[in-house]
Amino acid sequence: MDRLKIIVKALDDKRASDIDVLNISKLTSLGDYFIICSCGSGVQVRACADEVEEKMKEVGISPLHVEGYRGGNWILMDFDDIIVHIMDRETRGFYALEHLWNDAEKIEIDIEEK
């Protein structure tokens, strides 16, 4: 299972909504992918971040940096070439990252087991 799928499945398992995967590799040197999702509360934002970190550590990958955990309305997790944005709905609506990066290719990730 590739890293994008691990992260998207972890977010889905914690009931994050509106999960978008954007290929930003041709637009910036920040990384190759943004994963952006919405949560209903700060508790859910932190639960999603915890799940992503746990599932990635299971395959030997730890985030290089995590920001916003204490605040709980927007947690950014830096996995070098994959940047994960876990946001409450209000924060996501306000910042609208997917609109700022509207030139990025949207990637569909199939998390269903076959």
XYZ file of N, CA, C and O in Angstrom:
456
model
N 0.861 -1.187 0.000
C 0.000 0.000 0.000
C 0.895 1.234 0.000
O 1.786 1.348 0.815
N 0.667 2.124 -0.926
C 1.539 3.299 -0.980
C 1.176 4.312 0.107
O 0.135 4.230 0.753
N 2.069 5.266 0.293
C 1.911 6.229 1.389
C 0.657 7.081 1.271
O -0.001 7.362 2.274
N 0.314 7.493 0.070
C -0.909 8.289 -0.100
C -2.125 7.490 0.354
O -3.000 8.008 1.064
N -2.174 6.229 -0.046
C -3.311 5.387 0.311
C -3.378 5.150 1.819
O -4.460 5.163 2.410
N -2.224 4.959 2.452
C -2.184 4.763 3.912
C -2.782 5.983 4.610
O -3.604 5.857 5.521
N -2.379 7.165 4.179
C -2.859 8.395 4.814
C -4.343 8.596 4.567
O -5.111 8.872 5.497
N -4.778 8.437 3.326
C -6.196 8.637 3.001
C -7.054 7.626 3.751
O -8.109 7.971 4.293
N -6.615 6.380 3.837
C -7.385 5.355 4.554
C -7.455 5.689 6.043
O -8.502 5.543 6.662
N -6.350 6.154 6.622
C -6.350 6.542 8.041
C -7.347 7.662 8.291
O -8.102 7.629 9.273
N -7.374 8.651 7.411
C -8.330 9.758 7.553
C -9.764 9.265 7.398
O -10.656 9.643 8.167
N -9.991 8.414 6.425
C -11.319 7.856 6.200
C -11.770 7.010 7.399
O -12.927 7.070 7.802
N -10.854 6.242 7.967
C -11.182 5.405 9.127
C -11.648 6.235 10.318
O -12.434 5.771 11.132
N -11.169 7.461 10.420
C -11.581 8.366 11.499
C -12.692 9.314 11.058
O -12.978 10.306 11.706
N -13.305 8.999 9.932
C -14.482 9.706 9.424
C -14.224 11.147 8.994
O -15.119 12.007 9.058
N -13.004 11.436 8.560
C -12.753 12.747 7.955
C -13.581 12.828 6.674
O -13.882 11.812 6.053
N -13.956 14.027 6.288
C -14.767 14.192 5.080
C -14.035 15.060 4.057
O -13.036 15.704 4.369
N -14.575 15.048 2.845
C -14.033 15.880 1.761
C -12.508 15.748 1.643
O -11.783 16.744 1.630
N -12.047 14.509 1.560
C -10.609 14.258 1.466
C -10.166 14.515 0.026
O -10.639 13.866 -0.900
N -9.276 15.486 -0.147
C -8.731 15.824 -1.464
C -7.238 15.541 -1.477
O -6.522 15.880 -0.526
N -6.783 14.925 -2.565
C -5.358 14.701 -2.781
C -4.972 15.498 -4.016
O -5.535 15.296 -5.097
N -4.048 16.431 -3.844
C -3.627 17.307 -4.930
C -2.166 17.049 -5.268
O -1.309 17.039 -4.377
N -1.889 16.868 -6.544
C -0.517 16.741 -7.009
C 0.009 18.149 -7.253
O -0.396 18.816 -8.197
N 0.906 18.594 -6.375
C 1.442 19.963 -6.458
C 2.877 19.975 -6.981
O 3.523 21.016 -6.988
N 3.367 18.819 -7.428
C 4.786 18.677 -7.784
C 5.237 19.617 -8.897
O 6.392 20.042 -8.912
N 4.344 19.973 -9.807
C 4.720 20.852 -10.916
C 4.524 22.333 -10.581
O 4.885 23.200 -11.370
N 3.974 22.601 -9.395
C 3.634 23.978 -9.037
C 4.540 24.592 -7.975
O 4.592 25.815 -7.854
N 5.207 23.744 -7.182
C 5.986 24.254 -6.055
C 7.057 23.251 -5.658
O 6.960 22.069 -5.992
N 8.023 23.731 -4.912
C 9.044 22.834 -4.363
C 8.714 22.428 -2.927
O 9.498 21.744 -2.277
N 7.541 22.823 -2.436
C 7.127 22.461 -1.077
C 6.986 20.958 -0.889
O 7.185 20.439 0.195
N 6.592 20.267 -1.937
C 6.371 18.831 -1.867
C 5.711 18.366 -3.145
O 5.571 19.139 -4.105
N 5.330 17.102 -3.156
C 4.669 16.544 -4.334
C 3.155 16.495 -4.189
O 2.436 16.596 -5.179
N 2.668 16.313 -2.955
C 1.234 16.145 -2.741
C 0.769 16.909 -1.512
O 1.470 16.955 -0.505
N -0.411 17.474 -1.613
C -1.174 17.962 -0.470
C -2.335 17.001 -0.283
O -2.998 16.636 -1.265
N -2.576 16.611 0.947
C -3.804 15.906 1.291
C -4.549 16.829 2.237
O -3.995 17.267 3.250
N -5.780 17.160 1.896
C -6.584 18.103 2.669
C -7.883 17.403 3.057
O -8.524 16.769 2.217
N -8.275 17.529 4.320
C -9.552 16.930 4.736
C -10.231 17.821 5.766
O -9.616 18.715 6.349
N -11.515 17.542 5.974
C -12.333 18.290 6.933
C -12.757 17.378 8.075
O -12.999 16.190 7.872
N -12.893 17.992 9.250
C -13.370 17.281 10.444
C -14.416 18.142 11.139
O -14.433 19.358 10.980
N -15.249 17.487 11.924
C -16.346 18.177 12.589
C -15.980 18.880 13.882
O -16.739 19.715 14.370
N -14.811 18.559 14.451
C -14.425 19.154 15.737
C -12.916 19.061 15.916
O -12.233 18.314 15.205
N -12.417 19.797 16.891
C -11.004 19.717 17.224
C -10.596 18.342 17.702
O -9.492 17.876 17.426
N -11.490 17.680 18.415
C -11.212 16.318 18.873
C -11.016 15.392 17.675
O -10.076 14.588 17.641
N -11.868 15.532 16.666
C -11.736 14.697 15.480
C -10.471 15.058 14.690
O -9.803 14.175 14.141
N -10.123 16.335 14.628
C -8.896 16.757 13.949
C -7.693 16.053 14.584
O -6.859 15.460 13.888
N -7.615 16.077 15.916
C -6.494 15.429 16.603
C -6.537 13.914 16.439
O -5.494 13.273 16.257
N -7.730 13.320 16.479
C -7.852 11.870 16.288
C -7.362 11.462 14.899
O -6.680 10.437 14.746
N -7.686 12.254 13.895
C -7.215 11.967 12.538
C -5.692 12.069 12.462
O -5.033 11.203 11.863
N -5.129 13.096 13.061
C -3.669 13.255 13.054
C -3.002 12.090 13.767
O -1.992 11.549 13.287
N -3.553 11.682 14.888
C -3.000 10.545 15.626
C -3.038 9.272 14.789
O -2.081 8.502 14.761
N -4.147 9.052 14.091
C -4.306 7.854 13.262
C -3.321 7.866 12.090
O -2.706 6.836 11.774
N -3.168 9.009 11.444
C -2.209 9.115 10.335
C -0.797 8.813 10.845
O -0.071 8.018 10.245
N -0.431 9.416 11.965
C 0.906 9.200 12.502
C 1.122 7.729 12.865
O 2.154 7.143 12.540
N 0.140 7.118 13.492
C 0.252 5.706 13.882
C 0.398 4.794 12.662
O 1.271 3.918 12.634
N -0.446 4.989 11.657
C -0.411 4.124 10.472
C 0.873 4.316 9.673
O 1.418 3.354 9.120
N 1.372 5.526 9.618
C 2.627 5.765 8.900
C 3.808 5.176 9.673
O 4.729 4.609 9.076
N 3.784 5.267 11.002
C 4.862 4.678 11.799
C 4.895 3.156 11.638
O 5.961 2.551 11.714
N 3.728 2.548 11.401
C 3.674 1.099 11.185
C 4.476 0.678 9.952
O 4.909 -0.468 9.861
N 4.656 1.591 9.001
C 5.461 1.286 7.809
C 6.817 1.996 7.864
O 7.496 2.141 6.850
N 7.184 2.448 9.061
C 8.512 3.007 9.269
C 8.695 4.455 8.894
O 9.824 4.915 8.709
N 7.600 5.213 8.801
C 7.681 6.619 8.396
C 7.111 7.503 9.505
O 5.974 7.316 9.932
N 7.912 8.455 9.948
C 7.462 9.434 10.942
C 7.400 10.800 10.280
O 8.175 11.084 9.360
N 6.494 11.660 10.740
C 6.454 13.011 10.160
C 7.731 13.768 10.499
O 8.287 13.606 11.588
N 8.180 14.581 9.557
C 9.339 15.430 9.813
C 8.968 16.551 10.775
O 9.805 17.023 11.552
N 7.704 16.966 10.688
C 7.236 18.083 11.507
C 5.716 18.026 11.612
O 5.045 17.637 10.661
N 5.189 18.409 12.766
C 3.740 18.522 12.974
C 3.484 19.881 13.604
O 4.140 20.253 14.580
N 2.541 20.623 13.036
C 2.166 21.933 13.583
C 0.673 21.965 13.881
O -0.115 21.346 13.160
N 0.291 22.695 14.914
C -1.107 22.967 15.191
C -1.826 21.952 16.056
O -3.035 22.064 16.257
N -1.117 20.964 16.579
C -1.790 19.900 17.330
C -2.513 20.454 18.556
O -3.647 20.083 18.823
N -1.880 21.339 19.259
C -2.481 21.879 20.484
C -3.756 22.667 20.189
O -4.756 22.550 20.877
N -3.728 23.481 19.128
C -4.897 24.290 18.778
C -6.062 23.451 18.290
O -7.209 23.714 18.613
N -5.760 22.461 17.483
C -6.768 21.490 17.070
C -7.701 21.893 15.941
O -8.544 21.096 15.555
N -7.562 23.090 15.393
C -8.462 23.427 14.284
C -7.792 23.215 12.922
O -8.472 23.124 11.907
N -6.447 23.137 12.903
C -5.717 22.851 11.668
C -4.391 22.228 12.064
O -3.543 22.871 12.676
N -4.235 20.963 11.735
C -2.975 20.281 11.987
C -2.309 20.034 10.642
O -2.924 19.489 9.725
N -1.060 20.457 10.532
C -0.258 20.229 9.343
C 0.777 19.170 9.691
O 1.478 19.287 10.694
N 0.840 18.126 8.866
C 1.816 17.059 9.066
C 2.707 17.003 7.830
O 2.207 16.852 6.714
N 4.008 17.122 8.041
C 4.973 17.149 6.945
C 5.664 15.790 6.852
O 6.431 15.409 7.741
N 5.360 15.061 5.782
C 6.013 13.794 5.493
C 6.954 13.972 4.292
O 6.999 13.143 3.395
N 7.698 15.057 4.276
C 8.653 15.424 3.242
C 7.948 15.775 1.937
O 7.680 16.939 1.689
N 7.613 14.796 1.111
C 6.976 15.096 -0.175
C 5.450 15.083 -0.093
O 4.774 15.439 -1.050
N 4.903 14.679 1.047
C 3.452 14.679 1.268
C 3.150 15.586 2.457
O 3.663 15.364 3.552
N 2.334 16.598 2.232
C 1.918 17.518 3.286
C 0.442 17.268 3.561
O -0.387 17.351 2.646
N 0.116 16.946 4.809
C -1.258 16.620 5.190
C -1.841 17.798 5.967
O -1.243 18.253 6.942
N -3.003 18.277 5.522
C -3.719 19.367 6.182
C -5.018 18.794 6.727
O -5.923 18.452 5.953
N -5.122 18.689 8.049
C -6.333 18.185 8.700
C -6.979 19.385 9.375
O -6.391 19.980 10.280
N -8.182 19.751 8.910
C -8.785 21.014 9.335
C -10.224 20.811 9.796
O -10.928 19.958 9.252
N -10.648 21.648 10.751
C -12.084 21.650 11.027
C -12.780 22.355 9.863
O -12.139 23.036 9.063
N -14.069 22.132 9.730
C -14.795 22.625 8.552
C -14.720 24.149 8.397
O -14.562 24.671 7.298
N -14.835 24.843 9.511
C -14.812 26.316 9.460
C -13.460 26.826 8.950
O -13.394 27.705 8.093
N -12.385 26.260 9.467
C -11.040 26.670 9.053
C -10.808 26.336 7.583
O -10.277 27.155 6.827
N -11.231 25.147 7.178
C -11.051 24.769 5.781
C -11.825 25.704 4.858
O -11.332 26.124 3.816
N -13.049 26.030 5.244
C -13.842 26.949 4.435
C -13.210 28.321 4.336
O -13.229 28.959 3.278
N -12.614 28.793 5.424
C -12.007 30.116 5.447
C -10.759 30.169 4.563
O -10.579 31.103 3.776
N -9.883 29.167 4.677
C -8.613 29.191 3.940
C -8.721 28.632 2.527
O -7.937 29.002 1.654
N -9.653 27.740 2.295
C -9.938 27.206 0.950
C -8.667 26.854 0.173
O -8.463 27.326 -0.948
N -7.829 26.026 0.766
C -6.550 25.677 0.141
C -6.717 25.073 -1.249
O -5.924 25.345 -2.147
N -7.750 24.249 -1.414
C -7.934 23.619 -2.723
C -8.228 24.652 -3.808
O -7.930 24.428 -4.980
N -8.756 25.813 -3.428
C -8.982 26.884 -4.399
C -7.684 27.653 -4.679
O -7.452 28.078 -5.804
N -6.863 27.819 -3.648
C -5.567 28.472 -3.839
C -4.660 27.643 -4.745
O -3.843 28.183 -5.474
N -4.847 26.321 -4.693
C -4.035 25.394 -5.483
C -4.881 24.781 -6.594
O -4.717 23.619 -6.953
N -5.760 25.574 -7.202
C -6.689 25.030 -8.199
C -6.014 24.578 -9.485
O -6.620 23.889 -10.291
N -4.750 24.929 -9.689
C -4.009 24.440 -10.851
C -3.437 23.047 -10.614
O -2.921 22.421 -11.538
N -3.517 22.573 -9.381
C -2.983 21.250 -9.056
C -3.922 20.160 -9.579
O -5.146 20.323 -9.578
N -3.321 19.060 -10.006
C -4.105 17.918 -10.461
C -4.697 17.203 -9.254
O -3.997 16.908 -8.282
N -5.999 16.946 -9.297
C -6.671 16.210 -8.239
C -6.493 14.711 -8.496
O -6.742 14.244 -9.601
N -6.050 13.985 -7.484
C -5.776 12.559 -7.600
C -6.858 11.781 -6.853
O -7.203 12.112 -5.732
N -7.384 10.743 -7.503
C -8.345 9.855 -6.860
C -7.584 8.693 -6.232
O -6.772 8.046 -6.901
N -7.840 8.415 -4.971
C -7.198 7.321 -4.257
C -8.271 6.302 -3.881
O -9.228 6.630 -3.192
N -8.113 5.078 -4.363
C -9.051 4.002 -4.058
C -8.579 3.280 -2.806
O -7.514 2.650 -2.817
N -9.333 3.392 -1.724
C -8.938 2.757 -0.472
C -9.688 1.460 -0.205
O -9.458 0.809 0.801
N -10.580 1.099 -1.104
C -11.343 -0.139 -0.934
C -10.435 -1.332 -1.173
O -9.713 -1.383 -2.164
N -10.480 -2.287 -0.251
C -9.708 -3.513 -0.399
C -10.383 -4.403 -1.422
O -11.602 -4.508 -1.464
N -9.597 -5.034 -2.252
C -10.157 -5.904 -3.302
C -10.073 -7.348 -2.895
O -9.303 -7.786 -2.156
